[in-house]
Short mmCIF file of C-alpha atoms in Angstrom, two decimals:
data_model
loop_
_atom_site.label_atom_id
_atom_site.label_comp_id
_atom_site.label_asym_id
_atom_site.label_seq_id
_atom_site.Cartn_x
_atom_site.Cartn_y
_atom_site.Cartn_z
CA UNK B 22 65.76 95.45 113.97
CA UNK B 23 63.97 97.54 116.16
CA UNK B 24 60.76 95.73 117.60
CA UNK B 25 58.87 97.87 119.49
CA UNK B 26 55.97 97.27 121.24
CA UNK B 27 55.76 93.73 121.11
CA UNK B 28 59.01 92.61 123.23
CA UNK B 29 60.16 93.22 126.61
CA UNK B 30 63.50 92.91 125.13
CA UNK B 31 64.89 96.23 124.68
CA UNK B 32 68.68 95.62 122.95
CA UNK B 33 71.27 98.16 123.43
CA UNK B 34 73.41 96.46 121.05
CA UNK B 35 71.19 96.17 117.70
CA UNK B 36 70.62 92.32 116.49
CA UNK B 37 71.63 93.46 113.09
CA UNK B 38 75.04 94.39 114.62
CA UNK B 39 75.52 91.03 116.47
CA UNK B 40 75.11 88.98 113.59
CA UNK B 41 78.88 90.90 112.42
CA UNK B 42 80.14 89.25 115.51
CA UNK B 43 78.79 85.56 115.28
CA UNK B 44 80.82 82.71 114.54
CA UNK B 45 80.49 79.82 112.05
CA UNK B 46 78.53 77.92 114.50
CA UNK B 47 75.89 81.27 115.43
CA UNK B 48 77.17 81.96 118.07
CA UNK B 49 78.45 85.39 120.21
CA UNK B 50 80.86 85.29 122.93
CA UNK B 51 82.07 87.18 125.25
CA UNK B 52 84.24 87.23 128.38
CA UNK B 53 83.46 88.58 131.64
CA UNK B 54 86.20 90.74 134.32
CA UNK B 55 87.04 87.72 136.44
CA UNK B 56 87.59 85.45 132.86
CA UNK B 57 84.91 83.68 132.64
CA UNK B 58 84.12 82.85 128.72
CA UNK B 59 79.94 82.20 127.62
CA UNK B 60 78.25 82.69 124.22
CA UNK B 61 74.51 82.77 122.77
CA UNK B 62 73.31 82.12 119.50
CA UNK B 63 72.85 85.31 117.76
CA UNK B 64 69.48 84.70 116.19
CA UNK B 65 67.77 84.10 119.41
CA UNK B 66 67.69 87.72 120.78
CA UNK B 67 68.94 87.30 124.19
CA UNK B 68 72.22 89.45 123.83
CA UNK B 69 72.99 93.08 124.65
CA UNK B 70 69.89 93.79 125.95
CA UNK B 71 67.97 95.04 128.99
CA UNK B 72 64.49 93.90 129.68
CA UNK B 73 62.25 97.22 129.38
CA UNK B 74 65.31 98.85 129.17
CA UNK B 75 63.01 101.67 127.44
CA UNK B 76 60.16 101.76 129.13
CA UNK B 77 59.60 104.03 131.64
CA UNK B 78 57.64 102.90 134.63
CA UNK B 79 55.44 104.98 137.18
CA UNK B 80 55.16 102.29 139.66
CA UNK B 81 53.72 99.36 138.42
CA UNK B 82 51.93 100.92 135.37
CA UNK B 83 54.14 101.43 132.67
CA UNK B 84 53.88 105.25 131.18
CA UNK B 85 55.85 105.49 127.84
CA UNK B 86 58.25 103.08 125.84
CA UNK B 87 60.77 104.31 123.33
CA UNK B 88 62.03 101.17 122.21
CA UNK B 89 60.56 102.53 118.44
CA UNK B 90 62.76 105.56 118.48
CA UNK B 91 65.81 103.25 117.97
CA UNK B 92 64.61 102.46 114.29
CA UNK B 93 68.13 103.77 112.77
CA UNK B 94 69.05 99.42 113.48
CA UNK B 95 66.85 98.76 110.54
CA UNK B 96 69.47 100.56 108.32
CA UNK B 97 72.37 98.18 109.89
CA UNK B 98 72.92 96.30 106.93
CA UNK B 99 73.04 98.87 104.53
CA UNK B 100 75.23 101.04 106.66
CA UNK B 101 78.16 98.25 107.36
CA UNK B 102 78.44 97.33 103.66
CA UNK B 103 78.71 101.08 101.99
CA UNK B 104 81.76 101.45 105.06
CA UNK B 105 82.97 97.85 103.69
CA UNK B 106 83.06 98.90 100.24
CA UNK B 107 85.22 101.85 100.67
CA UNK B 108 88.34 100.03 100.97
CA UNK B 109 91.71 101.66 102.35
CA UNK B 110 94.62 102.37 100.49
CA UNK B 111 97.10 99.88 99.08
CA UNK B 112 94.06 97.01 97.91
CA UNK B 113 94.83 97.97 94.21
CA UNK B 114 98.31 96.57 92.56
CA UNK B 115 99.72 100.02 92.19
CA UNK B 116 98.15 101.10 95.81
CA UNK B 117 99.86 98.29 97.60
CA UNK B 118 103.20 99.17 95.72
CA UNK B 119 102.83 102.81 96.47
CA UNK B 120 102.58 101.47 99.79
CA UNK B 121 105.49 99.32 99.68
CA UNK B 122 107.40 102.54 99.20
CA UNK B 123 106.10 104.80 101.48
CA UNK B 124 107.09 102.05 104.30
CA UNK B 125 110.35 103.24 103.94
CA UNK B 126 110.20 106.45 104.65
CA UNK B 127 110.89 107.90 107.95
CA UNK B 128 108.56 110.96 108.08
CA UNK B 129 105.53 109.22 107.13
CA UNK B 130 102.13 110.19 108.51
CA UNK B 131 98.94 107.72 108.78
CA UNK B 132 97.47 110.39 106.32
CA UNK B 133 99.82 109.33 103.87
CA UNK B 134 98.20 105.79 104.43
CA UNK B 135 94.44 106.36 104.00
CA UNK B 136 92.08 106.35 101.06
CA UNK B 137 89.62 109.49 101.49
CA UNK B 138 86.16 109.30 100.32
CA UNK B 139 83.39 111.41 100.85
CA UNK B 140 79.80 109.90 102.21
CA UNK B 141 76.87 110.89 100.83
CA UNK B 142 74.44 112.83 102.96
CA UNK B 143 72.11 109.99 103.52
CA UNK B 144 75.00 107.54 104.61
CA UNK B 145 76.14 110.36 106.91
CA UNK B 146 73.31 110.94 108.66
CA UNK B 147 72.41 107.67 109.16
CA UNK B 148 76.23 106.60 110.40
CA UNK B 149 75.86 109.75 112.45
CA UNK B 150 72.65 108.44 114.36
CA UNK B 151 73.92 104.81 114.78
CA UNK B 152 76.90 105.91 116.45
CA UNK B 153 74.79 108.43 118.77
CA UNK B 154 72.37 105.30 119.17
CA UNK B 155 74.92 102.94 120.13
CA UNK B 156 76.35 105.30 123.09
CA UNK B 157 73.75 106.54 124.15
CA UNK B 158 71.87 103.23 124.90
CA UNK B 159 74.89 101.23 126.12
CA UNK B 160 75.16 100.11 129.58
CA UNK B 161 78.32 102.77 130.45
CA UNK B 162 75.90 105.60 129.67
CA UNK B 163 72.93 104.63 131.45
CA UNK B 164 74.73 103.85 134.40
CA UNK B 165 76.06 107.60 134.15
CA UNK B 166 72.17 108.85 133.56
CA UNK B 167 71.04 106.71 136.39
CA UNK B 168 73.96 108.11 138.90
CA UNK B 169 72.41 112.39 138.23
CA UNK B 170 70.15 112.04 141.48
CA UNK B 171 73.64 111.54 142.97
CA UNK B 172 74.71 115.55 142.46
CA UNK B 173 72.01 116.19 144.99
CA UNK B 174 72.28 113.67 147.41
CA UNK B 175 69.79 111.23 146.30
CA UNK B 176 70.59 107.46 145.21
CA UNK B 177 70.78 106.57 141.43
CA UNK B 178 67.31 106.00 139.95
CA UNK B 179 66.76 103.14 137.10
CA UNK B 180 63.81 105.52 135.87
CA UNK B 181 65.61 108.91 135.88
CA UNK B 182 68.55 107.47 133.82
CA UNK B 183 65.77 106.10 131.32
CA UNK B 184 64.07 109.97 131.46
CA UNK B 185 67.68 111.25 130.39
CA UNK B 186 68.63 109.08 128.10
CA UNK B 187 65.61 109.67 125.66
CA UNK B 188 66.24 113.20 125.91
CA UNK B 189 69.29 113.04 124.77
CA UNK B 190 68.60 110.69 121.76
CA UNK B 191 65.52 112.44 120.63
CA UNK B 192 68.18 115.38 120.74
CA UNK B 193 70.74 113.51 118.98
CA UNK B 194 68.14 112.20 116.22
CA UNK B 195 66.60 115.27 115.45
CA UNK B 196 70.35 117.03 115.01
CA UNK B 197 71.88 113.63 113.26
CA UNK B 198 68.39 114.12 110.96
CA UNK B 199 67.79 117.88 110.15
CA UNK B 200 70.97 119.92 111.74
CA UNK B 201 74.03 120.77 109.86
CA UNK B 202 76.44 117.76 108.73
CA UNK B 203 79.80 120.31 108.16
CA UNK B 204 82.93 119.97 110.13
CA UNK B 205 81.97 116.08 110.68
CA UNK B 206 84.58 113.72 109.74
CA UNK B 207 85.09 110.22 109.66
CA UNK B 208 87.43 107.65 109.71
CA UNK B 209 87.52 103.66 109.25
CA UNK B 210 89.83 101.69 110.67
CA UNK B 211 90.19 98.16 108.63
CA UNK B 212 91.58 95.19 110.13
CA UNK B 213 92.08 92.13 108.13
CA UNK B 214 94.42 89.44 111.01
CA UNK B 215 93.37 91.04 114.67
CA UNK B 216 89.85 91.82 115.28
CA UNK B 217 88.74 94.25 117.40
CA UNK B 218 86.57 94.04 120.59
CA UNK B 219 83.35 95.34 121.43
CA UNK B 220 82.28 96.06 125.13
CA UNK B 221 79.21 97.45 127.21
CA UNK B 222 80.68 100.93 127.10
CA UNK B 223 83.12 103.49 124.83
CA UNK B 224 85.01 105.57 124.65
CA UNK B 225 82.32 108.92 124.12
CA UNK B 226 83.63 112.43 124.27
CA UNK B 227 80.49 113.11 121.94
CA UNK B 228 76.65 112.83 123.71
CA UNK B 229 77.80 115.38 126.62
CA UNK B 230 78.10 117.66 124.13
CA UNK B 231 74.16 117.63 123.68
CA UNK B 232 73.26 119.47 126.08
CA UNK B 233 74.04 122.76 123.57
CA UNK B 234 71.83 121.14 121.09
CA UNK B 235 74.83 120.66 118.93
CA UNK B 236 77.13 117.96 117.45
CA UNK B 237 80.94 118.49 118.77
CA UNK B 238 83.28 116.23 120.06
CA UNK B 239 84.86 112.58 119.39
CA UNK B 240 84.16 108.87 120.00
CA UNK B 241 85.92 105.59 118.89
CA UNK B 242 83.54 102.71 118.04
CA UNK B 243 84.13 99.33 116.83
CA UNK B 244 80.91 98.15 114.73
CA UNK B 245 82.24 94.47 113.17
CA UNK B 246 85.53 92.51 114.33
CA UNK B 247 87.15 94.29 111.38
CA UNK B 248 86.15 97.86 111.44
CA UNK B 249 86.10 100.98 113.67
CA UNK B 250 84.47 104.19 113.63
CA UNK B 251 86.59 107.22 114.43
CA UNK B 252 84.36 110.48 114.72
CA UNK B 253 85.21 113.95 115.60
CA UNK B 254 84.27 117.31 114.45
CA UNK B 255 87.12 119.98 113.42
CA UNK B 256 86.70 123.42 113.69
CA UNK B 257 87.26 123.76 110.59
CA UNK B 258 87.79 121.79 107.23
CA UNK B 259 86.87 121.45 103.36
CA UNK B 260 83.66 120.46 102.44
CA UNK B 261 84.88 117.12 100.78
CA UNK B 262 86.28 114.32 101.68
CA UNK B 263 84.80 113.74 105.22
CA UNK B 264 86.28 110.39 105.40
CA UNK B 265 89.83 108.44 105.45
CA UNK B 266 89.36 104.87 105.61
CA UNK B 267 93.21 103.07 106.39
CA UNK B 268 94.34 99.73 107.08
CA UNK B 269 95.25 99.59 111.19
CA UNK B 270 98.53 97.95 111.94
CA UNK B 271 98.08 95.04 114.99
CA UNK B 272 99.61 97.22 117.98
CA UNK B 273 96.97 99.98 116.79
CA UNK B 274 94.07 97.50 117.34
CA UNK B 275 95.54 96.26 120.57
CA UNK B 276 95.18 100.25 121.31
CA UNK B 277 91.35 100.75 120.71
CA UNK B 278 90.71 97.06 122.37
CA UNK B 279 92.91 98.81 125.60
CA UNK B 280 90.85 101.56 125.31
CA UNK B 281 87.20 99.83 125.17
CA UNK B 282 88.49 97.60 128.06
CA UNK B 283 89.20 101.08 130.16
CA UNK B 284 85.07 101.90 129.45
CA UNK B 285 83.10 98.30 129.64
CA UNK B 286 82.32 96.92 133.04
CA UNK B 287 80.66 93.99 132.74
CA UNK B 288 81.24 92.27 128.72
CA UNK B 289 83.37 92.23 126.23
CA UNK B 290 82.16 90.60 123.00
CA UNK B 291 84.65 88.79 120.54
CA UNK B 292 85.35 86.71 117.29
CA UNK B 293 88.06 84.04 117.83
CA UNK B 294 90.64 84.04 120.03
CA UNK B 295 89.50 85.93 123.35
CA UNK B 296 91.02 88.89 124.61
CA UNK B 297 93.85 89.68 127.22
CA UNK B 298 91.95 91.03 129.90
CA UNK B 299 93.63 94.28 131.06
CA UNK B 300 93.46 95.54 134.70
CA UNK B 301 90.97 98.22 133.88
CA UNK B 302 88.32 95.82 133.02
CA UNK B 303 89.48 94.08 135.98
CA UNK B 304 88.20 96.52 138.48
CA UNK B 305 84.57 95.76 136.95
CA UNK B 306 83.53 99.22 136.60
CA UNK B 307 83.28 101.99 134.06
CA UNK B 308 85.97 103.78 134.11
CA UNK B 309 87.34 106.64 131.80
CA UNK B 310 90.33 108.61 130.88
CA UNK B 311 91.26 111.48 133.19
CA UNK B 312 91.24 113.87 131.04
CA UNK B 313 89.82 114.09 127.30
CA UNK B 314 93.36 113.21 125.56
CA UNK B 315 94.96 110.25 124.07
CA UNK B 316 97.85 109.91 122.07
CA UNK B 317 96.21 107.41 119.72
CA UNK B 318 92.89 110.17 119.45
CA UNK B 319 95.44 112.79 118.25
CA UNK B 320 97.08 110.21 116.00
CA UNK B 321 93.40 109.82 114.39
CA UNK B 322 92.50 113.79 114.48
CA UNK B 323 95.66 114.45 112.55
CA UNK B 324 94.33 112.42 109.24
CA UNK B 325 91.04 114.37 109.86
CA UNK B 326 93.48 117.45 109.57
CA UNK B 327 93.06 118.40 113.47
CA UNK B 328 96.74 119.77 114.67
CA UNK B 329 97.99 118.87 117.64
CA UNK B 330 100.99 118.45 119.88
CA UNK B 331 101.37 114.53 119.97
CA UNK B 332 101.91 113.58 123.44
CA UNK B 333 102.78 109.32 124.25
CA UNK B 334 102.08 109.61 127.27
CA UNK B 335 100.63 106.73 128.77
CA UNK B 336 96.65 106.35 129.14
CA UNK B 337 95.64 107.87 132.40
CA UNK B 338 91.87 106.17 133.81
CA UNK B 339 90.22 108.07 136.57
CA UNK B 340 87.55 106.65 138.82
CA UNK B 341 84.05 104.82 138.28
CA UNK B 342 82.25 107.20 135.39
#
């Protein structure tokens, strides 16, 4: 929950949200680029966060903290049990044997494997604002706020990035609160063997698109070891559903866990077995996709009804963000 005031502790990952990652003993781990493994119990508050992360300073005095503004992580555990109760297709008997079926055929689609569902306003919004929470606050993104002094010559500033990235949440909130919801769809990606990864960055074609006081573009978050948030806004679309939630075959979780390797620099968290560290995450910096296209993105924007002209080609990662 967000504490305010009365810690120096400012998370970036919400406490409520760690607590999805613990294991049976308490405990979150993670690994770091060169392979070392460490973990921390989850209840004692010392993971994913930044001391006076939001607080901005004028010297020694400190002017303003925002830490409050992040209250959407009081809604955590009402938001990751409505997306756990809307199960994908195939967990009824005649589901699964529907499912059975389809297997065989050749010209199969993932839409052909989801469940749709539509979320209710309140759900939506909230969802909405966690996800703009999570990327705006993460490490990946305030490195990038820090580095703007840099496009005129001057060297990144800790306080500047702290300036930016309130603006752009108190943007985000106030649009995620009281702006239009249409042309927002969702999907969640269930895994029930592999578990997904979760890292100090993400994939987020979403927050730049702030800047025009609007809500367009994509991101791919995982929230729990078994579920991922796929976001993106159509052009167009019917008013309902606005979700697909799908069971994720293992090579597509391998995919997102490539992908949130490519972004994090400095953690990856985990449940279980650790992850096979990748070269991206090697280089120990955030990095990012050349361009804004993936194949496994346009695999996803297709069940959210988004044409495109697949393309396999492999995942191309341009320099430092």
């Amino acid at each position: 929950m967000a504490s305010g005031n009365k810690s120096k502790n400012h998370h970036w990952w919400p406490v409520g949200l760690q607590s999805y990652w613990a294991d049976r003993a308490g405990d979150v781990s993670w690994i770091e680029p060169d392979g070392k493994i460490d973990k921390k119990r989850s209840v004692n508050r010392k993971i994913g966060f930044k001391i006076h992360g939001h607080t901005i300073f004028r010297g020694t005095v400190w002017e303003s903290n925002f830490e409050d503004e992040f209250d959407i992580d009081n809604e955590v555990h009402k938001i990751i049990p409505a997306l756990q109760g809307m199960k994908p297709f195939g967990r009824t008997p005649k589901e699964f044997f529907t499912l059975i079926k389809m297997l065989g055929k050749k010209n199969r689609s993932l839409r052909d494997m989801c469940k749709f569902y539509h979320l209710d306003e309140e759900l939506h919004r909230n969802l909405l604002l966690l996800l703009h929470s999570l990327l705006i606050r993460s490490p990946g993104n305030r490195s990038r706020y820090e580095g703007y002094p840099k496009m005129i010559g001057l060297p990144p500033d800790e306080e500047v990035g702290k300036g930016n990235m309130v603006q752009n949440y108190r943007i985000a909130k106030k649009l995620c609160q009281k702006g239009l919801i249409s042309n927002q769809y969702f999907v969640l990606m269930h895994s029930s063997l592999k578990k997904f990864i979760f890292g100090d960055g993400s994939l987020d074609w979403l927050t730049s698109g702030l800047v025009a006081n609007r809500i367009n573009g994509r991101t791919l978050l995982p929230l729990t070891p078994h579920l991922c948030v796929y976001f993106c806004t159509p052009m167009s679309m019917s008013h309902t559903p606005n979700c697909a939630s799908l069971s994720v075959a293992p090579w597509m979780i391998d995919w997102v866990n490539d992908i949130t390797q490519i972004y994090s620099k400095d953690k990856l968290f985990f449940l279980g077995k650790p992850p096979k560290i990748t070269d991206a995450f090697r280089q120990h910096q955030f990095l990012e996709h050349k361009e804004k296209t993936d194949a496994l993105i346009d695999m996803l924007d297709e069940i959210s009804g988004i044409k495109k002209r697949r393309n396999f080609l492999s995942l191309g990662i341009s320099a430092p963000l």
